[in-house]
Tab-separated table of N, CA and C in Angstrom:
chain	number	residue	atom	x	y	z
A	1	ASP	N	-3.849	-3.583	7.725
A	1	ASP	CA	-4.599	-4.331	8.717
A	1	ASP	C	-5.387	-3.365	9.590
A	2	ASN	N	-6.081	-3.888	10.560
A	2	ASN	CA	-6.937	-3.045	11.375
A	2	ASN	C	-6.360	-2.776	12.762
A	3	ILE	N	-5.065	-2.981	12.941
A	3	ILE	CA	-4.408	-2.705	14.214
A	3	ILE	C	-3.852	-1.281	14.169
A	4	GLY	N	-4.099	-0.505	15.207
A	4	GLY	CA	-3.583	0.854	15.268
A	4	GLY	C	-4.558	1.868	14.716
A	5	ASN	N	-4.091	3.108	14.657
A	5	ASN	CA	-4.892	4.233	14.205
A	5	ASN	C	-5.108	4.160	12.698
A	6	GLU	N	-6.360	4.195	12.265
A	6	GLU	CA	-6.672	4.037	10.838
A	6	GLU	C	-6.032	5.136	9.981
A	7	LYS	N	-6.085	6.369	10.452
A	7	LYS	CA	-5.517	7.484	9.685
A	7	LYS	C	-3.992	7.331	9.552
A	8	ALA	N	-3.339	6.952	10.629
A	8	ALA	CA	-1.885	6.756	10.588
A	8	ALA	C	-1.529	5.595	9.668
A	9	ASN	N	-2.281	4.505	9.750
A	9	ASN	CA	-2.015	3.350	8.885
A	9	ASN	C	-2.165	3.717	7.415
A	10	LEU	N	-3.163	4.522	7.103
A	10	LEU	CA	-3.367	4.962	5.725
A	10	LEU	C	-2.175	5.792	5.257
A	11	TRP	N	-1.685	6.676	6.121
A	11	TRP	CA	-0.535	7.514	5.786
A	11	TRP	C	0.707	6.654	5.547
A	12	TYR	N	0.981	5.708	6.459
A	12	TYR	CA	2.152	4.835	6.296
A	12	TYR	C	2.044	3.998	5.024
A	13	GLY	N	0.865	3.509	4.733
A	13	GLY	CA	0.658	2.746	3.511
A	13	GLY	C	0.945	3.577	2.277
A	14	GLN	N	0.509	4.830	2.293
A	14	GLN	CA	0.759	5.709	1.150
A	14	GLN	C	2.254	5.982	1.004
A	15	GLN	N	2.959	6.122	2.114
A	15	GLN	CA	4.402	6.339	2.047
A	15	GLN	C	5.104	5.131	1.427
A	16	ARG	N	4.678	3.931	1.806
A	16	ARG	CA	5.256	2.717	1.209
A	16	ARG	C	4.974	2.676	-0.289
A	17	ALA	N	3.747	2.983	-0.673
A	17	ALA	CA	3.388	2.985	-2.097
A	17	ALA	C	4.204	4.034	-2.852
A	18	ASN	N	4.376	5.213	-2.268
A	18	ASN	CA	5.167	6.258	-2.920
A	18	ASN	C	6.614	5.834	-3.107
A	19	ASN	N	7.168	5.128	-2.135
A	19	ASN	CA	8.552	4.656	-2.253
A	19	ASN	C	8.703	3.640	-3.373
A	20	VAL	N	7.736	2.757	-3.522
A	20	VAL	CA	7.774	1.798	-4.627
A	20	VAL	C	7.653	2.533	-5.957
A	21	LYS	N	6.781	3.527	-6.010
A	21	LYS	CA	6.621	4.318	-7.226
A	21	LYS	C	7.930	5.013	-7.588
A	22	LYS	N	8.591	5.613	-6.600
A	22	LYS	CA	9.880	6.275	-6.851
A	22	LYS	C	10.899	5.289	-7.408
A	23	TYR	N	10.915	4.077	-6.855
A	23	TYR	CA	11.842	3.064	-7.347
A	23	TYR	C	11.548	2.728	-8.804
A	24	LEU	N	10.282	2.513	-9.132
A	24	LEU	CA	9.916	2.174	-10.513
A	24	LEU	C	10.305	3.305	-11.470
A	25	ILE	N	10.122	4.548	-11.050
A	25	ILE	CA	10.532	5.686	-11.871
A	25	ILE	C	12.044	5.665	-12.074
A	26	SER	N	12.788	5.342	-11.012
A	26	SER	CA	14.247	5.286	-11.122
A	26	SER	C	14.705	4.178	-12.066
A	27	GLN	N	13.827	3.205	-12.313
A	27	GLN	CA	14.143	2.102	-13.213
A	27	GLN	C	13.684	2.373	-14.645
A	28	GLY	N	13.179	3.592	-14.877
A	28	GLY	CA	12.844	3.987	-16.239
A	28	GLY	C	11.380	3.968	-16.614
A	29	ILE	N	10.497	3.643	-15.689
A	29	ILE	CA	9.068	3.663	-16.002
A	29	ILE	C	8.574	5.104	-15.862
A	30	ALA	N	7.854	5.585	-16.859
A	30	ALA	CA	7.365	6.965	-16.854
A	30	ALA	C	6.408	7.190	-15.692
A	31	GLN	N	6.606	8.289	-15.002
A	31	GLN	CA	5.815	8.623	-13.822
A	31	GLN	C	4.316	8.646	-14.112
A	32	ASN	N	3.925	9.135	-15.276
A	32	ASN	CA	2.496	9.240	-15.587
A	32	ASN	C	1.845	7.883	-15.853
A	33	ARG	N	2.634	6.824	-15.894
A	33	ARG	CA	2.085	5.466	-16.091
A	33	ARG	C	1.820	4.750	-14.779
A	34	ILE	N	2.248	5.332	-13.656
A	34	ILE	CA	2.196	4.642	-12.368
A	34	ILE	C	1.163	5.293	-11.460
A	35	LYS	N	0.319	4.472	-10.865
A	35	LYS	CA	-0.643	4.942	-9.876
A	35	LYS	C	-0.368	4.202	-8.573
A	36	ALA	N	-0.118	4.947	-7.516
A	36	ALA	CA	0.151	4.368	-6.202
A	36	ALA	C	-0.844	4.957	-5.217
A	37	LEU	N	-1.724	4.131	-4.661
A	37	LEU	CA	-2.779	4.617	-3.787
A	37	LEU	C	-2.932	3.692	-2.591
A	38	SER	N	-2.925	4.279	-1.404
A	38	SER	CA	-3.163	3.512	-0.185
A	38	SER	C	-4.664	3.505	0.087
A	39	LYS	N	-5.207	2.337	0.368
A	39	LYS	CA	-6.639	2.222	0.633
A	39	LYS	C	-6.936	1.884	2.084
A	40	GLY	N	-5.920	1.600	2.851
A	40	GLY	CA	-6.110	1.354	4.272
A	40	GLY	C	-7.032	0.189	4.566
A	41	GLU	N	-7.814	0.349	5.606
A	41	GLU	CA	-8.692	-0.724	6.083
A	41	GLU	C	-9.906	-0.958	5.194
A	42	SER	N	-10.113	-0.096	4.220
A	42	SER	CA	-11.340	-0.173	3.423
A	42	SER	C	-11.371	-1.335	2.436
A	43	THR	N	-10.219	-1.903	2.097
A	43	THR	CA	-10.193	-2.977	1.089
A	43	THR	C	-9.279	-4.130	1.496
A	44	PRO	N	-9.592	-4.811	2.592
A	44	PRO	CA	-8.761	-5.952	2.971
A	44	PRO	C	-8.916	-7.095	1.968
A	45	ILE	N	-7.863	-7.898	1.829
A	45	ILE	CA	-7.954	-9.081	0.970
A	45	ILE	C	-8.136	-10.351	1.804
A	46	ALA	N	-8.022	-10.198	3.123
A	46	ALA	CA	-8.197	-11.320	4.045
A	46	ALA	C	-8.820	-10.769	5.324
A	47	PRO	N	-9.527	-11.620	6.071
A	47	PRO	CA	-10.059	-11.148	7.355
A	47	PRO	C	-8.896	-10.815	8.300
A	48	ASN	N	-9.073	-9.843	9.160
A	48	ASN	CA	-8.017	-9.431	10.094
A	48	ASN	C	-8.074	-10.241	11.387
A	49	ASP	N	-8.242	-11.555	11.256
A	49	ASP	CA	-8.439	-12.402	12.429
A	49	ASP	C	-7.190	-13.140	12.891
A	50	SER	N	-6.068	-12.936	12.198
A	50	SER	CA	-4.813	-13.570	12.614
A	50	SER	C	-3.656	-12.713	12.122
A	51	GLU	N	-2.476	-12.902	12.713
A	51	GLU	CA	-1.301	-12.146	12.278
A	51	GLU	C	-0.981	-12.430	10.815
A	52	GLU	N	-1.135	-13.678	10.411
A	52	GLU	CA	-0.869	-14.036	9.009
A	52	GLU	C	-1.794	-13.271	8.054
A	53	ASN	N	-3.072	-13.203	8.383
A	53	ASN	CA	-4.009	-12.481	7.520
A	53	ASN	C	-3.786	-10.980	7.570
A	54	ARG	N	-3.458	-10.445	8.757
A	54	ARG	CA	-3.166	-9.017	8.844
A	54	ARG	C	-1.949	-8.671	7.991
A	55	ALA	N	-0.955	-9.558	7.944
A	55	ALA	CA	0.221	-9.334	7.103
A	55	ALA	C	-0.172	-9.280	5.627
A	56	LYS	N	-1.139	-10.101	5.225
A	56	LYS	CA	-1.616	-10.073	3.835
A	56	LYS	C	-2.238	-8.722	3.497
A	57	ASN	N	-2.859	-8.098	4.481
A	57	ASN	CA	-3.521	-6.817	4.252
A	57	ASN	C	-2.551	-5.633	4.262
A	58	ARG	N	-1.329	-5.852	4.735
A	58	ARG	CA	-0.299	-4.813	4.664
A	58	ARG	C	0.465	-5.027	3.372
A	59	ARG	N	-0.079	-4.505	2.297
A	59	ARG	CA	0.475	-4.783	0.977
A	59	ARG	C	0.540	-3.501	0.161
A	60	ILE	N	1.291	-3.570	-0.894
A	60	ILE	CA	1.385	-2.474	-1.857
A	60	ILE	C	0.765	-2.967	-3.151
A	61	GLU	N	-0.126	-2.170	-3.695
A	61	GLU	CA	-0.685	-2.456	-5.018
A	61	GLU	C	-0.381	-1.269	-5.913
A	62	ILE	N	0.344	-1.533	-6.973
A	62	ILE	CA	0.755	-0.496	-7.911
A	62	ILE	C	0.166	-0.833	-9.273
A	63	THR	N	-0.375	0.166	-9.935
A	63	THR	CA	-0.892	-0.015	-11.282
A	63	THR	C	0.018	0.721	-12.251
A	64	VAL	N	0.478	0.004	-13.293
A	64	VAL	CA	1.284	0.614	-14.343
A	64	VAL	C	0.491	0.487	-15.631
A	65	ASN	N	0.207	1.597	-16.267
A	65	ASN	CA	-0.540	1.599	-17.521
A	65	ASN	C	0.396	1.812	-18.696
């Protein structure tokens, strides 16, 4: 979401994505198949005009190839 410091939010988002990636690796998915990237405020999926929409923008997107 767009609340708080953009750089800090990007860092926290990346930490969340990394934790999900670590979990998937622990479940047997090969590390080289997983991409975890925080995009911060640059790619919202909803307008940041309400708490509900801001919650939608605080998400993890993981790609497994």
